[in-house]
CSV table of C-alpha atoms and ligand atoms in Angstrom, one decimal:
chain,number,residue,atom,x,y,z
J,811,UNK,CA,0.0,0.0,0.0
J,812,UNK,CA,1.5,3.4,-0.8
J,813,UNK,CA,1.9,6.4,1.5
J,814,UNK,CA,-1.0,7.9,-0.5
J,815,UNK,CA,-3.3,5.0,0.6
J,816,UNK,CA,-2.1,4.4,3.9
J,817,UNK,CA,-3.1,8.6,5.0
J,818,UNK,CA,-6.3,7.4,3.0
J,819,UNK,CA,-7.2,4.3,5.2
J,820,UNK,CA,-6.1,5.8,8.0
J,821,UNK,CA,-8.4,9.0,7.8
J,822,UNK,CA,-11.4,7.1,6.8
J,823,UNK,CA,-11.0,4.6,10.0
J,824,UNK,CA,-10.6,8.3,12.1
J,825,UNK,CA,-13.7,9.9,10.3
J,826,UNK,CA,-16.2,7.2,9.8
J,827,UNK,CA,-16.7,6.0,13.6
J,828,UNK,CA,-20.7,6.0,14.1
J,829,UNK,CA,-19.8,7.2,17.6
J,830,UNK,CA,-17.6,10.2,16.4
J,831,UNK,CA,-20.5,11.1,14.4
J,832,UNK,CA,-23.2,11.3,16.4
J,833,UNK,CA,-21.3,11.9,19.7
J,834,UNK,CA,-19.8,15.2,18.1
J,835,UNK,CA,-23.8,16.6,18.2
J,836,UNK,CA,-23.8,16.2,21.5
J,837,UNK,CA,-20.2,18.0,22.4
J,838,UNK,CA,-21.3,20.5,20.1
J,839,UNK,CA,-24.5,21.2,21.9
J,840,UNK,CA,-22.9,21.3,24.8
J,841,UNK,CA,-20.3,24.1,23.6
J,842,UNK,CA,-23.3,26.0,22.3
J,843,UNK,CA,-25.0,26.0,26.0
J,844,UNK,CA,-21.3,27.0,27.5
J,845,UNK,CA,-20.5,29.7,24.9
J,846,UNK,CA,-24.2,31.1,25.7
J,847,UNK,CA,-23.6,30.7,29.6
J,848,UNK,CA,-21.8,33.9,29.4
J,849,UNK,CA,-24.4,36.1,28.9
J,850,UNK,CA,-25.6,35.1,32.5
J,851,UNK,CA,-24.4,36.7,35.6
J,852,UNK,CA,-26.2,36.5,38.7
J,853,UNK,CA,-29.5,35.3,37.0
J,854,UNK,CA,-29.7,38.0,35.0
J,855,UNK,CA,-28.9,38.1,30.9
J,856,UNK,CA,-26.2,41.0,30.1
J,857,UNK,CA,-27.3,41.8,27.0
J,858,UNK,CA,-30.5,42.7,25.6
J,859,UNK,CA,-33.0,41.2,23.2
J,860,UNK,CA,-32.4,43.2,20.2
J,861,UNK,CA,-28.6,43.1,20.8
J,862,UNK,CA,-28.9,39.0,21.1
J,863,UNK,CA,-30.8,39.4,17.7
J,864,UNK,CA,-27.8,41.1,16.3
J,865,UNK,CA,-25.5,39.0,17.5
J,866,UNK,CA,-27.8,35.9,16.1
J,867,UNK,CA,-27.5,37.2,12.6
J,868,UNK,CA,-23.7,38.0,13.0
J,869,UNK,CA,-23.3,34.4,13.9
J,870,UNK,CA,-25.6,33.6,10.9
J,871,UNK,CA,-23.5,35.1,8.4
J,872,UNK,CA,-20.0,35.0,10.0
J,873,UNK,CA,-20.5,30.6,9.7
J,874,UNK,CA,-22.0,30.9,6.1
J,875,UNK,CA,-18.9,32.5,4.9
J,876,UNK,CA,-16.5,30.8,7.2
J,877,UNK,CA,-18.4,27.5,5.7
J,878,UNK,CA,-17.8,28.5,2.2
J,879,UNK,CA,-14.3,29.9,2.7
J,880,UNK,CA,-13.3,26.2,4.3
J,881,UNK,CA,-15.4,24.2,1.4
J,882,UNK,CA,-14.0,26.1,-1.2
J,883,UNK,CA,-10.3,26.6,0.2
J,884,UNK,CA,-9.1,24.2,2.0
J,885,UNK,CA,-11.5,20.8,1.7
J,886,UNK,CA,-11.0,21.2,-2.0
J,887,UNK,CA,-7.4,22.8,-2.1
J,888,UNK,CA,-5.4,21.2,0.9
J,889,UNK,CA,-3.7,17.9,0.3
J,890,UNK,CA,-4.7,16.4,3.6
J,891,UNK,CA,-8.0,17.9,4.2
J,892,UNK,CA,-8.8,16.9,0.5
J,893,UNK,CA,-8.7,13.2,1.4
J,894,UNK,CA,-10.8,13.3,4.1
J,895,UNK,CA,-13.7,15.5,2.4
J,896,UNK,CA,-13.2,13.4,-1.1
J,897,UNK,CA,-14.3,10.6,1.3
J,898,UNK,CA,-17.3,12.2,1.4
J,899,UNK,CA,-17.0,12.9,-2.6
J,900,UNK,CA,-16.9,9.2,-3.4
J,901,UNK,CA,-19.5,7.8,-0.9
J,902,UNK,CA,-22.1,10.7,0.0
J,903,UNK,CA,-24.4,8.3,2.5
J,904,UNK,CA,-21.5,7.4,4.4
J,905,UNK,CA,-21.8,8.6,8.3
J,906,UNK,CA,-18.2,10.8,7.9
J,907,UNK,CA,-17.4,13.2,10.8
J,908,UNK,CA,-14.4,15.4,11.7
J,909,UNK,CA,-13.3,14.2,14.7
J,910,UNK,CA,-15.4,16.3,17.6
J,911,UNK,CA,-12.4,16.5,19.8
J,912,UNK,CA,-10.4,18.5,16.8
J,913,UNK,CA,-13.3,20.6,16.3
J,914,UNK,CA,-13.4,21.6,20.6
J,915,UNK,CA,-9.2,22.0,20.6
J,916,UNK,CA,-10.0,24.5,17.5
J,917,UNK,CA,-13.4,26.5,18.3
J,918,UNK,CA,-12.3,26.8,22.4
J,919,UNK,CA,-8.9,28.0,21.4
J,920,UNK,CA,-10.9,30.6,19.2
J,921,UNK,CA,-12.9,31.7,22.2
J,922,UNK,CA,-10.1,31.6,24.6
J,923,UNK,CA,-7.6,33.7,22.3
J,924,UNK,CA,-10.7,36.1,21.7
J,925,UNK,CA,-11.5,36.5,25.0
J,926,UNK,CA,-8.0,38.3,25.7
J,927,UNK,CA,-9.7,41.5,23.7
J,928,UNK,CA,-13.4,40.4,23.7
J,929,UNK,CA,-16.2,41.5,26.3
J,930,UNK,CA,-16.8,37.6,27.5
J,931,UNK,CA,-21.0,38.2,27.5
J,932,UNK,CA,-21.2,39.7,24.2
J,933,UNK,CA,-18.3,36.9,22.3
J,934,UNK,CA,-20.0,34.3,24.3
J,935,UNK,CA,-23.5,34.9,22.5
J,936,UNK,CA,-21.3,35.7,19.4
J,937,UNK,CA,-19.8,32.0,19.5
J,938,UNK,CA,-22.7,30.5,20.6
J,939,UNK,CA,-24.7,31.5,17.8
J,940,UNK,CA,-21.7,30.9,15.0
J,941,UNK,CA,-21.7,27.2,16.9
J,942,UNK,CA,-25.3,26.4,16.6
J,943,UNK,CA,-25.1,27.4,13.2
J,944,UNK,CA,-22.3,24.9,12.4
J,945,UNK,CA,-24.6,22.3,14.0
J,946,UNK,CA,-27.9,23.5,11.8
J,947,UNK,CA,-24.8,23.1,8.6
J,948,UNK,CA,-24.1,19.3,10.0
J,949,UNK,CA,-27.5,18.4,10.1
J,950,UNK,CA,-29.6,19.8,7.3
J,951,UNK,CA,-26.2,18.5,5.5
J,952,UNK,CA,-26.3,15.0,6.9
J,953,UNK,CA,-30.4,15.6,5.7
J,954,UNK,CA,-29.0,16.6,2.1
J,955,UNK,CA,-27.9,12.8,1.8
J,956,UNK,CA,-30.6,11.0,3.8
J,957,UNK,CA,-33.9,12.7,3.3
J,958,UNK,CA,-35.8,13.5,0.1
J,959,UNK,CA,-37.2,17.1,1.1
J,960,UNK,CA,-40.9,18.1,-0.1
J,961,UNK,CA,-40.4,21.6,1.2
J,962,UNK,CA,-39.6,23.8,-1.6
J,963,UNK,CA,-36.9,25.5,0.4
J,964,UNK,CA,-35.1,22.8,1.6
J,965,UNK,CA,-35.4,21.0,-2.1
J,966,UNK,CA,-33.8,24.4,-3.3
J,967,UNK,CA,-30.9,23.6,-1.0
J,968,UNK,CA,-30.6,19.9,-1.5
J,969,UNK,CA,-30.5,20.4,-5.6
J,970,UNK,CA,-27.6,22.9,-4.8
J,971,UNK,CA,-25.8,20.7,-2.9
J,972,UNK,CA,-26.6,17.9,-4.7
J,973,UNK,CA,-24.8,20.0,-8.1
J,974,UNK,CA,-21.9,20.4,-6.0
J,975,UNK,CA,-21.2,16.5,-6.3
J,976,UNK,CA,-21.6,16.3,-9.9
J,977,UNK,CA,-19.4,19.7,-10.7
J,978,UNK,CA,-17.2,19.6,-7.1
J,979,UNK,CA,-15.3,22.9,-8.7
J,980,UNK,CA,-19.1,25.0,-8.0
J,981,UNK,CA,-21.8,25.1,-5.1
J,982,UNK,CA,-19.5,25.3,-2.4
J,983,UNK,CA,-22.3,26.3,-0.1
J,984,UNK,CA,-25.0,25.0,2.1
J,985,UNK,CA,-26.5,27.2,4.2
J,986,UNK,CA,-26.6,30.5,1.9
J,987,UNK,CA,-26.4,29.5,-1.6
J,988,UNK,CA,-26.6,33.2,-2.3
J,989,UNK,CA,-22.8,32.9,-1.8
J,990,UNK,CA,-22.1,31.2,-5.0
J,991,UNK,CA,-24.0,33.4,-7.0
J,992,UNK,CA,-22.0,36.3,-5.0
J,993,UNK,CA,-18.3,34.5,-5.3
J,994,UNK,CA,-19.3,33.3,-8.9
J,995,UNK,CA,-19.1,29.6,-8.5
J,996,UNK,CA,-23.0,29.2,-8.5
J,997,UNK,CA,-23.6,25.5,-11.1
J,998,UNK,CA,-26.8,27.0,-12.9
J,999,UNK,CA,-25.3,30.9,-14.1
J,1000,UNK,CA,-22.1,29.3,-15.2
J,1001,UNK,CA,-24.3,26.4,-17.4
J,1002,UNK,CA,-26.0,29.3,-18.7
J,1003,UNK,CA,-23.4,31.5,-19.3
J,1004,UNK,CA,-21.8,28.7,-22.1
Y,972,LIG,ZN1,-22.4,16.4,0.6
Y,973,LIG,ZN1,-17.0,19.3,-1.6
């Protein structure tokens, strides 16, 4: 078996444990409730309703892009990351995770080096919100590949997604197609433009 093969096997035995997969919802969740603990001092929330509401939407749109940029750049661009999400590429049904304790060493290290110059409350809603958006990502994607939507909206997402695995150079997004048409790697404008 060449080196090439061996990183292979060895990725897909790290990724594809049903326990990593499903645990990881769980640690996630949890993050989400301990990010969002911040905004709690002495039984009383720190920050206001319209504030949270910003700082939902912030969270909203700071994970679509962050979720496009890492598609687009470095699951289809970096050598080692590359293998792992062309796993998913060649067998789209199959239960494939990032390993959650990877994910918790990254997104705490984000919130602790953050903290140094952040207002805890206010990046503890911020994070929260990015988090429980990654989780919505995981599961309407995980839905993508195991559900056949009715819902007109969520078909609209699915058939974008779903063009992303026949042309894996377009569609990078999930949760805000509106991306691709933005960034210019939307499947249905380029088929048109030829
Ligand atoms: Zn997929
Ligand atoms: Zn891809």
């Amino acid at each position: 078996m060449n080196t090439t093969a061996h990183r292979t096997d060895f990725l897909n035995q790290l990724l594809s444990s049903r326990f990593n997969y499903w645990f990881g919802y769980v640690v996630n969740l949890s993050l989400v409730g301990w990010f969002g603990s911040h905004v709690v001092a002495d039984g009383r929330g720190l920050v206001s309703l319209p504030e949270a509401v910003l700082w939902a939407i912030s969270g909203y749109l700071t994970w679509c892009i962050a979720e496009y940029l890492t598609h687009r750049y470095l699951y289809h661009n970096l050598a080692l990351l590359g293998i792992g999400h062309n796993l998913h590429h060649e067998n789209q049904r199959s239960l494939l995770g990032i390993p959650w304790y990877l994910t918790t060493l990254v997104i705490l290290g984000i919130f602790h080096g953050l903290a140094l110059v952040c207002q805890p409350a206010r990046l503890g809603l911020f994070m929260a919100f990015f988090w429980l958006f990654y989780i919505v990502y995981c599961w309407v994607h995980h839905c993508i590949h195991h559900v056949q939507f009715k819902n007109p909206f969520w078909r609209s997402l699915q058939k974008h997604h779903v063009l992303h695995h026949v042309r894996p150079d377009l569609n990078f997004s999930i949760l805000m197609p509106v991306l691709d048409t933005l960034l210019g790697t939307r499947y249905q404008k380029r088929e048109r433009m030829k």
